[in-house]
C-alpha cells in the first residue's frame, strides 16, 4: 500500500523567523502522526535552518523547489543535486508550472534534472498538468502524456521507481479553486495507466500527488480517491496549523484504508 506524501511548497515566501516558528510548531504536532510522509520546501536558503531546528526524532523531510541541470562548474547562481544531497535534502521539485512559465524550462531541461536527481539517489517530484485552454479543448491527457514522455523516452519507466509525480492543473494553482476530486482521480488513473503500459509494478508504487489550492477543507475528499497519494501544497502550507491538518487528514484516510 502506498504511503501518502504531503509536501509544503513555500515558493518565494518566508524568512528566518517564520521558518523557525513553523518548524517548532510542526515538529510538536507531528509526533503522533503515522501514515503520511511529510516534507517542506522553503526557499533553498532556509533549508539548512529548517533542518537545524527540527527535533532529533523529527520525521519531516527536506525538499528543494528547484535544481540546476549541471552538477558542478561555471554556472553562476545555480545549485546542484549533489549540493542539495550534501545538506540532507531528500526530494526535489522539478517541472513546476511556475518554472516552466517564468523560467522557460523545457521538457528536455526537466528530463535532465530528473536524471541527475536519480543519479544522486534523491527523489524527483515531477510536476505536470494542463492549462485551462488545454482542458477546454479536452487535451488534458495529451498534455500529461507529453510531459511524462519526456522522462519515459529519455530515461525509461524504471526512472519512476521511488519517484513522485505531482499532477497540478495550472488553472487550479493559487486560485483558491481546487479541481474536482473525481476529475483529479480520473487524471491520476490515466497517469498510472500510462506508466503501467511500460512497467506495471513501477506504476503501482509511484506516488501521484495532487496540487492546486489544496486546503484543510478539501483535503479529505481528495485523499479519499484511490489514486491520489497526498498533495503538493502551496499557500496552505505557510500556516503550520493548516498544513498539519492536511497531513493529519492524509494519515487518517490512509490508516482507514489499511
Ligand atoms: P497552491 O500551490 O496550493 O497555492 O495552489 C500549489 C503549487 O503550486 O504547488
PDB file of C-alpha atoms and ligand atoms in Angstrom:
ATOM      1  CA  UNK A   1       0.000   0.000   0.000  1.00  0.00           C
ATOM      2  CA  UNK A   2       1.307   3.439  -0.924  1.00  0.00           C
ATOM      3  CA  UNK A   3       2.045   5.894   1.880  1.00  0.00           C
ATOM      4  CA  UNK A   4       0.715   9.350   1.047  1.00  0.00           C
ATOM      5  CA  UNK A   5       3.200  12.181   0.797  1.00  0.00           C
ATOM      6  CA  UNK A   6       2.358  15.769   1.702  1.00  0.00           C
ATOM      7  CA  UNK A   7       4.885  18.437   0.704  1.00  0.00           C
ATOM      8  CA  UNK A   8       4.664  22.113   1.613  1.00  0.00           C
ATOM      9  CA  UNK A   9       5.910  24.286  -1.238  1.00  0.00           C
ATOM     10  CA  UNK A  10       6.576  27.712   0.245  1.00  0.00           C
ATOM     11  CA  UNK A  11       7.595  29.195  -3.105  1.00  0.00           C
ATOM     12  CA  UNK A  12       9.137  32.681  -2.627  1.00  0.00           C
ATOM     13  CA  UNK A  13       7.832  33.182   0.918  1.00  0.00           C
ATOM     14  CA  UNK A  14       9.112  33.128   4.484  1.00  0.00           C
ATOM     15  CA  UNK A  15      12.065  34.393   6.465  1.00  0.00           C
ATOM     16  CA  UNK A  16      14.382  33.083   9.189  1.00  0.00           C
ATOM     17  CA  UNK A  17      11.858  33.768  11.903  1.00  0.00           C
ATOM     18  CA  UNK A  18       8.864  32.159  10.150  1.00  0.00           C
ATOM     19  CA  UNK A  19      10.898  29.053   9.256  1.00  0.00           C
ATOM     20  CA  UNK A  20      11.971  28.516  12.875  1.00  0.00           C
ATOM     21  CA  UNK A  21       8.486  29.123  14.293  1.00  0.00           C
ATOM     22  CA  UNK A  22       6.898  26.875  11.672  1.00  0.00           C
ATOM     23  CA  UNK A  23       9.329  24.013  12.290  1.00  0.00           C
ATOM     24  CA  UNK A  24       8.881  24.195  16.053  1.00  0.00           C
ATOM     25  CA  UNK A  25       5.091  24.112  15.739  1.00  0.00           C
ATOM     26  CA  UNK A  26       5.036  21.330  13.155  1.00  0.00           C
ATOM     27  CA  UNK A  27       7.540  19.109  14.987  1.00  0.00           C
ATOM     28  CA  UNK A  28       5.416  19.274  18.154  1.00  0.00           C
ATOM     29  CA  UNK A  29       2.242  18.383  16.293  1.00  0.00           C
ATOM     30  CA  UNK A  30       3.662  15.646  14.108  1.00  0.00           C
ATOM     31  CA  UNK A  31       4.985  13.462  16.911  1.00  0.00           C
ATOM     32  CA  UNK A  32       1.847  11.290  16.921  1.00  0.00           C
ATOM     33  CA  UNK A  33       1.165  11.201  13.164  1.00  0.00           C
ATOM     34  CA  UNK A  34       1.832   7.864  11.493  1.00  0.00           C
ATOM     35  CA  UNK A  35       0.748   7.035   7.966  1.00  0.00           C
ATOM     36  CA  UNK A  36       1.875  10.046   5.964  1.00  0.00           C
ATOM     37  CA  UNK A  37       5.291  11.122   4.715  1.00  0.00           C
ATOM     38  CA  UNK A  38       5.951  14.837   5.158  1.00  0.00           C
ATOM     39  CA  UNK A  39       8.380  17.252   3.547  1.00  0.00           C
ATOM     40  CA  UNK A  40       8.773  21.002   3.450  1.00  0.00           C
ATOM     41  CA  UNK A  41      10.215  23.069   0.635  1.00  0.00           C
ATOM     42  CA  UNK A  42      11.103  26.522   1.921  1.00  0.00           C
ATOM     43  CA  UNK A  43      13.318  28.728  -0.278  1.00  0.00           C
ATOM     44  CA  UNK A  44      16.670  26.957  -0.629  1.00  0.00           C
ATOM     45  CA  UNK A  45      18.490  29.450   1.594  1.00  0.00           C
ATOM     46  CA  UNK A  46      16.303  28.338   4.550  1.00  0.00           C
ATOM     47  CA  UNK A  47      16.649  24.567   4.168  1.00  0.00           C
ATOM     48  CA  UNK A  48      19.614  24.372   6.488  1.00  0.00           C
ATOM     49  CA  UNK A  49      17.915  26.484   9.142  1.00  0.00           C
ATOM     50  CA  UNK A  50      14.823  24.300   8.888  1.00  0.00           C
ATOM     51  CA  UNK A  51      16.905  21.166   9.355  1.00  0.00           C
ATOM     52  CA  UNK A  52      18.745  22.527  12.373  1.00  0.00           C
ATOM     53  CA  UNK A  53      15.551  23.492  14.122  1.00  0.00           C
ATOM     54  CA  UNK A  54      13.932  20.081  13.810  1.00  0.00           C
ATOM     55  CA  UNK A  55      13.792  17.856  16.866  1.00  0.00           C
ATOM     56  CA  UNK A  56      16.112  14.845  16.691  1.00  0.00           C
ATOM     57  CA  UNK A  57      13.184  12.443  16.256  1.00  0.00           C
ATOM     58  CA  UNK A  58      11.522  14.603  13.602  1.00  0.00           C
ATOM     59  CA  UNK A  59      10.260  12.798  10.521  1.00  0.00           C
ATOM     60  CA  UNK A  60       9.926  15.938   8.393  1.00  0.00           C
ATOM     61  CA  UNK A  61      11.990  15.633   5.215  1.00  0.00           C
ATOM     62  CA  UNK A  62      13.628  18.434   3.289  1.00  0.00           C
ATOM     63  CA  UNK A  63      12.531  19.259  -0.237  1.00  0.00           C
ATOM     64  CA  UNK A  64      14.112  21.747  -2.665  1.00  0.00           C
ATOM     65  CA  UNK A  65      11.983  23.814  -5.044  1.00  0.00           C
ATOM     66  CA  UNK A  66      14.441  23.590  -7.909  1.00  0.00           C
ATOM     67  CA  UNK A  67      17.846  22.300  -9.025  1.00  0.00           C
ATOM     68  CA  UNK A  68      20.260  23.007 -11.852  1.00  0.00           C
ATOM     69  CA  UNK A  69      20.803  20.840 -14.943  1.00  0.00           C
ATOM     70  CA  UNK A  70      24.532  20.587 -14.032  1.00  0.00           C
ATOM     71  CA  UNK A  71      26.363  19.009 -11.121  1.00  0.00           C
ATOM     72  CA  UNK A  72      29.280  21.473 -10.821  1.00  0.00           C
ATOM     73  CA  UNK A  73      31.201  24.058 -12.823  1.00  0.00           C
ATOM     74  CA  UNK A  74      30.917  27.608 -14.125  1.00  0.00           C
ATOM     75  CA  UNK A  75      27.170  28.113 -13.692  1.00  0.00           C
ATOM     76  CA  UNK A  76      26.839  31.257 -11.601  1.00  0.00           C
ATOM     77  CA  UNK A  77      23.866  31.318  -9.290  1.00  0.00           C
ATOM     78  CA  UNK A  78      22.958  27.659  -9.616  1.00  0.00           C
ATOM     79  CA  UNK A  79      22.651  24.847  -7.079  1.00  0.00           C
ATOM     80  CA  UNK A  80      23.249  21.181  -7.890  1.00  0.00           C
ATOM     81  CA  UNK A  81      21.559  17.966  -6.796  1.00  0.00           C
ATOM     82  CA  UNK A  82      24.857  16.924  -5.186  1.00  0.00           C
ATOM     83  CA  UNK A  83      24.861  20.071  -3.031  1.00  0.00           C
ATOM     84  CA  UNK A  84      21.257  19.533  -2.032  1.00  0.00           C
ATOM     85  CA  UNK A  85      22.068  15.959  -1.081  1.00  0.00           C
ATOM     86  CA  UNK A  86      25.047  17.246   0.915  1.00  0.00           C
ATOM     87  CA  UNK A  87      22.777  19.280   3.189  1.00  0.00           C
ATOM     88  CA  UNK A  88      20.245  16.488   3.702  1.00  0.00           C
ATOM     89  CA  UNK A  89      17.611  17.175   1.042  1.00  0.00           C
ATOM     90  CA  UNK A  90      15.522  14.144   0.018  1.00  0.00           C
ATOM     91  CA  UNK A  91      13.013  15.474  -2.528  1.00  0.00           C
ATOM     92  CA  UNK A  92      13.429  17.976  -5.365  1.00  0.00           C
ATOM     93  CA  UNK A  93      10.500  19.586  -7.178  1.00  0.00           C
ATOM     94  CA  UNK A  94      11.026  19.832 -10.931  1.00  0.00           C
ATOM     95  CA  UNK A  95       8.834  20.981 -13.781  1.00  0.00           C
ATOM     96  CA  UNK A  96       6.635  23.170 -11.620  1.00  0.00           C
ATOM     97  CA  UNK A  97       4.390  25.285 -13.817  1.00  0.00           C
ATOM     98  CA  UNK A  98       5.904  28.492 -12.413  1.00  0.00           C
ATOM     99  CA  UNK A  99       9.346  27.359 -13.546  1.00  0.00           C
ATOM    100  CA  UNK A 100       8.096  26.176 -16.915  1.00  0.00           C
ATOM    101  CA  UNK A 101       6.334  29.524 -17.426  1.00  0.00           C
ATOM    102  CA  UNK A 102       8.560  32.205 -15.824  1.00  0.00           C
ATOM    103  CA  UNK A 103      11.889  30.496 -16.491  1.00  0.00           C
ATOM    104  CA  UNK A 104      11.009  28.874 -19.788  1.00  0.00           C
ATOM    105  CA  UNK A 105      12.050  25.410 -18.633  1.00  0.00           C
ATOM    106  CA  UNK A 106      11.511  22.826 -21.338  1.00  0.00           C
ATOM    107  CA  UNK A 107      10.620  19.153 -21.043  1.00  0.00           C
ATOM    108  CA  UNK A 108      14.237  18.432 -22.061  1.00  0.00           C
ATOM    109  CA  UNK A 109      15.602  20.547 -19.163  1.00  0.00           C
ATOM    110  CA  UNK A 110      13.255  18.762 -16.807  1.00  0.00           C
ATOM    111  CA  UNK A 111      14.300  15.322 -18.055  1.00  0.00           C
ATOM    112  CA  UNK A 112      17.958  16.287 -17.467  1.00  0.00           C
ATOM    113  CA  UNK A 113      17.162  17.344 -13.919  1.00  0.00           C
ATOM    114  CA  UNK A 114      15.197  14.145 -13.338  1.00  0.00           C
ATOM    115  CA  UNK A 115      18.185  12.026 -14.389  1.00  0.00           C
ATOM    116  CA  UNK A 116      20.650  13.980 -12.222  1.00  0.00           C
ATOM    117  CA  UNK A 117      18.389  13.722  -9.191  1.00  0.00           C
ATOM    118  CA  UNK A 118      18.060   9.952  -9.635  1.00  0.00           C
ATOM    119  CA  UNK A 119      21.845   9.644 -10.060  1.00  0.00           C
ATOM    120  CA  UNK A 120      22.291  11.234  -6.648  1.00  0.00           C
ATOM    121  CA  UNK A 121      19.803   8.827  -5.101  1.00  0.00           C
ATOM    122  CA  UNK A 122      17.320  11.634  -4.402  1.00  0.00           C
ATOM    123  CA  UNK A 123      13.614  11.718  -5.231  1.00  0.00           C
ATOM    124  CA  UNK A 124      12.276  13.901  -8.027  1.00  0.00           C
ATOM    125  CA  UNK A 125       8.803  15.398  -7.654  1.00  0.00           C
ATOM    126  CA  UNK A 126       7.816  15.824 -11.287  1.00  0.00           C
ATOM    127  CA  UNK A 127       5.045  18.388 -11.772  1.00  0.00           C
ATOM    128  CA  UNK A 128       2.778  18.007 -14.770  1.00  0.00           C
ATOM    129  CA  UNK A 129      -0.578  19.479 -15.691  1.00  0.00           C
ATOM    130  CA  UNK A 130      -2.696  21.244 -18.250  1.00  0.00           C
ATOM    131  CA  UNK A 131      -3.801  24.853 -18.746  1.00  0.00           C
ATOM    132  CA  UNK A 132      -7.410  25.985 -18.819  1.00  0.00           C
ATOM    133  CA  UNK A 133      -7.211  26.203 -22.614  1.00  0.00           C
ATOM    134  CA  UNK A 134      -5.930  22.621 -22.817  1.00  0.00           C
ATOM    135  CA  UNK A 135      -8.721  21.481 -20.530  1.00  0.00           C
ATOM    136  CA  UNK A 136     -11.374  23.261 -22.581  1.00  0.00           C
ATOM    137  CA  UNK A 137     -10.005  21.572 -25.691  1.00  0.00           C
ATOM    138  CA  UNK A 138     -10.081  18.156 -23.933  1.00  0.00           C
ATOM    139  CA  UNK A 139      -6.301  17.956 -24.188  1.00  0.00           C
ATOM    140  CA  UNK A 140      -5.547  17.230 -20.523  1.00  0.00           C
ATOM    141  CA  UNK A 141      -4.472  13.647 -21.071  1.00  0.00           C
ATOM    142  CA  UNK A 142      -2.439  14.506 -24.172  1.00  0.00           C
ATOM    143  CA  UNK A 143      -0.561  17.250 -22.271  1.00  0.00           C
ATOM    144  CA  UNK A 144       0.171  14.968 -19.320  1.00  0.00           C
ATOM    145  CA  UNK A 145       1.279  12.193 -21.686  1.00  0.00           C
ATOM    146  CA  UNK A 146       3.752  14.517 -23.439  1.00  0.00           C
ATOM    147  CA  UNK A 147       5.197  15.638 -20.117  1.00  0.00           C
ATOM    148  CA  UNK A 148       5.541  12.020 -18.968  1.00  0.00           C
ATOM    149  CA  UNK A 149       7.034  11.007 -22.317  1.00  0.00           C
ATOM    150  CA  UNK A 150       9.896  13.447 -21.732  1.00  0.00           C
ATOM    151  CA  UNK A 151      11.019  11.115 -18.930  1.00  0.00           C
ATOM    152  CA  UNK A 152       9.804   7.776 -20.310  1.00  0.00           C
ATOM    153  CA  UNK A 153      11.531   8.258 -23.673  1.00  0.00           C
ATOM    154  CA  UNK A 154      14.831   9.533 -22.297  1.00  0.00           C
ATOM    155  CA  UNK A 155      15.324   7.580 -19.064  1.00  0.00           C
ATOM    156  CA  UNK A 156      12.669   4.856 -19.181  1.00  0.00           C
ATOM    157  CA  UNK A 157       9.798   3.783 -16.952  1.00  0.00           C
ATOM    158  CA  UNK A 158      12.126   2.417 -14.242  1.00  0.00           C
ATOM    159  CA  UNK A 159      13.034   6.033 -13.501  1.00  0.00           C
ATOM    160  CA  UNK A 160       9.632   6.357 -11.855  1.00  0.00           C
ATOM    161  CA  UNK A 161      10.567   3.758  -9.269  1.00  0.00           C
ATOM    162  CA  UNK A 162      10.801   5.626  -5.970  1.00  0.00           C
ATOM    163  CA  UNK A 163       9.819   8.872  -7.682  1.00  0.00           C
ATOM    164  CA  UNK A 164       6.904  11.236  -7.245  1.00  0.00           C
ATOM    165  CA  UNK A 165       4.569  12.785  -9.793  1.00  0.00           C
ATOM    166  CA  UNK A 166       2.551  15.855  -8.844  1.00  0.00           C
ATOM    167  CA  UNK A 167      -0.471  16.437 -11.036  1.00  0.00           C
ATOM    168  CA  UNK A 168      -1.054  20.179 -10.872  1.00  0.00           C
ATOM    169  CA  UNK A 169      -3.632  21.600 -13.278  1.00  0.00           C
ATOM    170  CA  UNK A 170      -2.382  25.124 -13.973  1.00  0.00           C
ATOM    171  CA  UNK A 171      -5.859  26.584 -13.596  1.00  0.00           C
ATOM    172  CA  UNK A 172      -6.074  25.332 -10.014  1.00  0.00           C
ATOM    173  CA  UNK A 173      -2.692  26.632  -8.790  1.00  0.00           C
ATOM    174  CA  UNK A 174      -3.047  29.520  -6.313  1.00  0.00           C
ATOM    175  CA  UNK A 175      -6.593  30.272  -7.477  1.00  0.00           C
ATOM    176  CA  UNK A 176      -8.431  29.050  -4.385  1.00  0.00           C
ATOM    177  CA  UNK A 177     -10.381  26.745  -6.735  1.00  0.00           C
ATOM    178  CA  UNK A 178      -9.187  23.196  -6.328  1.00  0.00           C
ATOM    179  CA  UNK A 179     -10.016  20.714  -9.096  1.00  0.00           C
ATOM    180  CA  UNK A 180     -12.950  18.397  -8.516  1.00  0.00           C
ATOM    181  CA  UNK A 181     -11.719  15.236  -6.710  1.00  0.00           C
ATOM    182  CA  UNK A 182     -13.409  12.938  -9.244  1.00  0.00           C
ATOM    183  CA  UNK A 183     -11.755  14.819 -12.094  1.00  0.00           C
ATOM    184  CA  UNK A 184      -8.378  14.525 -10.344  1.00  0.00           C
ATOM    185  CA  UNK A 185      -8.931  10.812  -9.744  1.00  0.00           C
ATOM    186  CA  UNK A 186      -9.656  10.307 -13.441  1.00  0.00           C
ATOM    187  CA  UNK A 187      -6.391  12.028 -14.449  1.00  0.00           C
ATOM    188  CA  UNK A 188      -4.353  10.255 -11.774  1.00  0.00           C
ATOM    189  CA  UNK A 189      -5.734   6.952 -13.007  1.00  0.00           C
ATOM    190  CA  UNK A 190      -4.765   7.939 -16.545  1.00  0.00           C
ATOM    191  CA  UNK A 191      -1.221   8.784 -15.382  1.00  0.00           C
ATOM    192  CA  UNK A 192      -0.859   5.472 -13.546  1.00  0.00           C
ATOM    193  CA  UNK A 193      -2.186   3.506 -16.521  1.00  0.00           C
ATOM    194  CA  UNK A 194       0.090   5.422 -18.878  1.00  0.00           C
ATOM    195  CA  UNK A 195       3.145   4.327 -16.890  1.00  0.00           C
ATOM    196  CA  UNK A 196       1.694   0.848 -16.442  1.00  0.00           C
ATOM    197  CA  UNK A 197       1.876   0.226 -20.180  1.00  0.00           C
ATOM    198  CA  UNK A 198       5.663   0.489 -19.767  1.00  0.00           C
ATOM    199  CA  UNK A 199       6.047  -1.070 -16.321  1.00  0.00           C
ATOM    200  CA  UNK A 200       3.135  -2.291 -14.233  1.00  0.00           C
ATOM    201  CA  UNK A 201       4.929  -2.707 -10.915  1.00  0.00           C
ATOM    202  CA  UNK A 202       6.501   0.759 -11.124  1.00  0.00           C
ATOM    203  CA  UNK A 203       3.085   2.242 -11.940  1.00  0.00           C
ATOM    204  CA  UNK A 204       1.531   0.563  -8.908  1.00  0.00           C
ATOM    205  CA  UNK A 205       4.014   2.075  -6.472  1.00  0.00           C
ATOM    206  CA  UNK A 206       4.647   5.537  -7.900  1.00  0.00           C
ATOM    207  CA  UNK A 207       3.327   8.298  -5.665  1.00  0.00           C
ATOM    208  CA  UNK A 208       0.955  10.620  -7.533  1.00  0.00           C
ATOM    209  CA  UNK A 209       0.238  13.776  -5.568  1.00  0.00           C
ATOM    210  CA  UNK A 210      -2.367  16.354  -6.440  1.00  0.00           C
ATOM    211  CA  UNK A 211      -1.525  20.061  -6.261  1.00  0.00           C
ATOM    212  CA  UNK A 212      -3.677  23.138  -6.769  1.00  0.00           C
ATOM    213  CA  UNK A 213      -5.416  25.032  -3.954  1.00  0.00           C
ATOM    214  CA  UNK A 214      -5.413  22.129  -1.513  1.00  0.00           C
ATOM    215  CA  UNK A 215      -6.555  23.240   1.930  1.00  0.00           C
ATOM    216  CA  UNK A 216      -7.820  21.758   5.185  1.00  0.00           C
ATOM    217  CA  UNK A 217     -11.419  21.721   3.898  1.00  0.00           C
ATOM    218  CA  UNK A 218     -10.969  19.944   0.573  1.00  0.00           C
ATOM    219  CA  UNK A 219      -8.144  17.551   1.564  1.00  0.00           C
ATOM    220  CA  UNK A 220     -10.308  14.649   2.794  1.00  0.00           C
ATOM    221  CA  UNK A 221     -12.370  14.348  -0.368  1.00  0.00           C
ATOM    222  CA  UNK A 222      -9.222  14.429  -2.484  1.00  0.00           C
ATOM    223  CA  UNK A 223      -7.324  11.895  -0.366  1.00  0.00           C
ATOM    224  CA  UNK A 224     -10.286   9.516  -0.386  1.00  0.00           C
ATOM    225  CA  UNK A 225      -9.763   8.922  -4.099  1.00  0.00           C
ATOM    226  CA  UNK A 226      -7.838   5.682  -4.715  1.00  0.00           C
ATOM    227  CA  UNK A 227      -5.119   7.174  -6.940  1.00  0.00           C
ATOM    228  CA  UNK A 228      -4.454  10.417  -5.036  1.00  0.00           C
ATOM    229  CA  UNK A 229      -1.413   9.803  -2.847  1.00  0.00           C
ATOM    230  CA  UNK A 230      -1.134  13.054  -0.930  1.00  0.00           C
ATOM    231  CA  UNK A 231      -0.621  16.622  -2.045  1.00  0.00           C
ATOM    232  CA  UNK A 232       1.825  19.287  -3.079  1.00  0.00           C
ATOM    233  CA  UNK A 233       0.516  22.208  -1.056  1.00  0.00           C
ATOM    234  CA  UNK A 234       1.386  25.831  -1.797  1.00  0.00           C
ATOM    235  CA  UNK A 235      -0.416  28.661   0.005  1.00  0.00           C
ATOM    236  CA  UNK A 236      -1.968  26.485   2.721  1.00  0.00           C
ATOM    237  CA  UNK A 237       1.459  25.135   3.720  1.00  0.00           C
ATOM    238  CA  UNK A 238       2.599  28.507   5.024  1.00  0.00           C
ATOM    239  CA  UNK A 239       0.477  28.084   8.130  1.00  0.00           C
ATOM    240  CA  UNK A 240       1.739  25.248  10.385  1.00  0.00           C
ATOM    241  CA  UNK A 241      -1.723  24.561  11.838  1.00  0.00           C
ATOM    242  CA  UNK A 242      -3.437  24.246   8.444  1.00  0.00           C
ATOM    243  CA  UNK A 243      -0.539  22.265   6.982  1.00  0.00           C
ATOM    244  CA  UNK A 244      -0.739  19.901   9.936  1.00  0.00           C
ATOM    245  CA  UNK A 245      -4.486  19.421   9.395  1.00  0.00           C
ATOM    246  CA  UNK A 246      -3.832  18.405   5.773  1.00  0.00           C
ATOM    247  CA  UNK A 247      -1.147  15.913   6.866  1.00  0.00           C
ATOM    248  CA  UNK A 248      -3.391  14.560   9.609  1.00  0.00           C
ATOM    249  CA  UNK A 249      -6.228  14.094   7.097  1.00  0.00           C
ATOM    250  CA  UNK A 250      -3.940  12.198   4.700  1.00  0.00           C
ATOM    251  CA  UNK A 251      -2.781   9.915   7.539  1.00  0.00           C
ATOM    252  CA  UNK A 252      -6.352   9.261   8.774  1.00  0.00           C
ATOM    253  CA  UNK A 253      -7.625   8.397   5.283  1.00  0.00           C
ATOM    254  CA  UNK A 254      -4.696   6.082   4.702  1.00  0.00           C
ATOM    255  CA  UNK A 255      -4.978   4.350   8.087  1.00  0.00           C
ATOM    256  CA  UNK A 256      -8.701   3.758   7.483  1.00  0.00           C
ATOM    257  CA  UNK A 257      -7.937   2.102   4.133  1.00  0.00           C
ATOM    258  CA  UNK A 258      -5.427  -0.297   5.734  1.00  0.00           C
TER     259      UNK A 258
HETATM  260  P1  LIG B   1      -1.332  26.260  -4.207  1.00  0.00           P
HETATM  261  O1  LIG B   1       0.037  25.876  -4.926  1.00  0.00           O
HETATM  262  O2  LIG B   1      -1.628  25.191  -3.187  1.00  0.00           O
HETATM  263  O3  LIG B   1      -1.092  27.594  -3.585  1.00  0.00           O
HETATM  264  O4  LIG B   1      -2.392  26.299  -5.241  1.00  0.00           O
HETATM  265  C1  LIG B   1       0.326  24.546  -5.277  1.00  0.00           C
HETATM  266  C2  LIG B   1       1.624  24.501  -6.041  1.00  0.00           C
HETATM  267  O5  LIG B   1       1.860  25.379  -6.879  1.00  0.00           O
HETATM  268  O6  LIG B   1       2.446  23.597  -5.825  1.00  0.00           O
END
